[in-house]
Amino acid sequence: YMCDDMRDTVILINKFLASGSSKKLREKLKNPPPYKPKKKKSDGIMSQLMGAGGQMPQQ
């Protein structure tokens, strides 16, 4: 019921989760961190000097 590409990936993930080196990942799967959307960056100094559109003023 699973394509070959997907099956191979799932097998690798299951092997990793079964190994001892995945303790931190297993804890994250049980208790995932809260979702934090990315904040919008404010305009830098140069873009503020150039204007919001970023275009040079015409003379």
C-alpha atoms as a printed R data frame, in Angstrom:
   type eleno elety resid chain resno      x      y       z
1  ATOM     1    CA   TYR     A     1  0.000  0.000   0.000
2  ATOM     2    CA   MET     A     2  3.079  2.242  -0.007
3  ATOM     3    CA   CYS     A     3  5.281  3.188  -2.957
4  ATOM     4    CA   ASP     A     4  8.914  2.032  -2.943
5  ATOM     5    CA   ASP     A     5 10.397  5.484  -2.366
6  ATOM     6    CA   MET     A     6  8.170  6.154   0.606
7  ATOM     7    CA   ARG     A     7  8.620  2.665   2.040
8  ATOM     8    CA   ASP     A     8 12.418  2.974   2.065
9  ATOM     9    CA   THR     A     9 12.223  6.315   3.870
10 ATOM    10    CA   VAL     A    10  9.779  4.997   6.470
11 ATOM    11    CA   ILE     A    11 12.015  1.988   7.128
12 ATOM    12    CA   LEU     A    12 15.032  4.257   7.678
13 ATOM    13    CA   ILE     A    13 13.086  6.478  10.084
14 ATOM    14    CA   ASN     A    14 11.803  3.470  12.027
15 ATOM    15    CA   LYS     A    15 15.347  2.092  12.326
16 ATOM    16    CA   PHE     A    16 16.597  5.445  13.595
17 ATOM    17    CA   LEU     A    17 13.783  5.731  16.142
18 ATOM    18    CA   ALA     A    18 14.538  2.208  17.371
19 ATOM    19    CA   SER     A    19 18.223  3.051  17.895
20 ATOM    20    CA   GLY     A    20 19.504  4.519  21.142
21 ATOM    21    CA   SER     A    21 20.704  7.768  19.573
22 ATOM    22    CA   SER     A    22 17.201  9.103  18.938
23 ATOM    23    CA   LYS     A    23 16.186  9.793  22.540
24 ATOM    24    CA   LYS     A    24 15.783 13.557  22.005
25 ATOM    25    CA   LEU     A    25 13.753 13.049  18.821
26 ATOM    26    CA   ARG     A    26 11.422 10.554  20.515
27 ATOM    27    CA   GLU     A    27 10.823 13.034  23.339
28 ATOM    28    CA   LYS     A    28  9.991 15.746  20.781
29 ATOM    29    CA   LEU     A    29  7.507 13.427  19.064
30 ATOM    30    CA   LYS     A    30  5.777 12.724  22.395
31 ATOM    31    CA   ASN     A    31  5.761 16.372  23.492
32 ATOM    32    CA   PRO     A    32  6.247 18.684  20.487
33 ATOM    33    CA   PRO     A    33  7.266 22.301  21.061
34 ATOM    34    CA   PRO     A    34  4.552 24.948  20.606
35 ATOM    35    CA   TYR     A    35  4.130 26.405  17.150
36 ATOM    36    CA   LYS     A    36  5.604 29.873  16.798
37 ATOM    37    CA   PRO     A    37  4.928 31.646  13.506
38 ATOM    38    CA   LYS     A    38  7.855 33.571  12.051
39 ATOM    39    CA   LYS     A    39  7.842 37.267  12.815
40 ATOM    40    CA   LYS     A    40  7.884 39.716   9.948
41 ATOM    41    CA   LYS     A    41 11.190 41.511   9.710
42 ATOM    42    CA   SER     A    42 11.104 45.268   9.929
43 ATOM    43    CA   ASP     A    43 12.668 47.251   7.132
44 ATOM    44    CA   GLY     A    44 16.364 47.906   7.492
45 ATOM    45    CA   ILE     A    45 17.951 51.322   7.598
46 ATOM    46    CA   MET     A    46 18.838 51.317   3.916
47 ATOM    47    CA   SER     A    47 15.318 50.465   2.787
48 ATOM    48    CA   GLN     A    48 13.922 53.171   5.079
49 ATOM    49    CA   LEU     A    49 16.291 55.701   3.527
50 ATOM    50    CA   MET     A    50 15.444 54.535   0.012
51 ATOM    51    CA   GLY     A    51 11.711 54.581   0.660
52 ATOM    52    CA   ALA     A    52  9.199 51.787   1.141
53 ATOM    53    CA   GLY     A    53  9.111 50.853  -2.542
54 ATOM    54    CA   GLY     A    54 12.868 50.674  -2.830
55 ATOM    55    CA   GLN     A    55 12.832 52.863  -5.938
56 ATOM    56    CA   MET     A    56 15.034 55.869  -6.490
57 ATOM    57    CA   PRO     A    57 13.118 59.170  -6.595
58 ATOM    58    CA   GLN     A    58 12.894 60.598 -10.086
59 ATOM    59    CA   GLN     A    59 13.961 64.181 -10.737
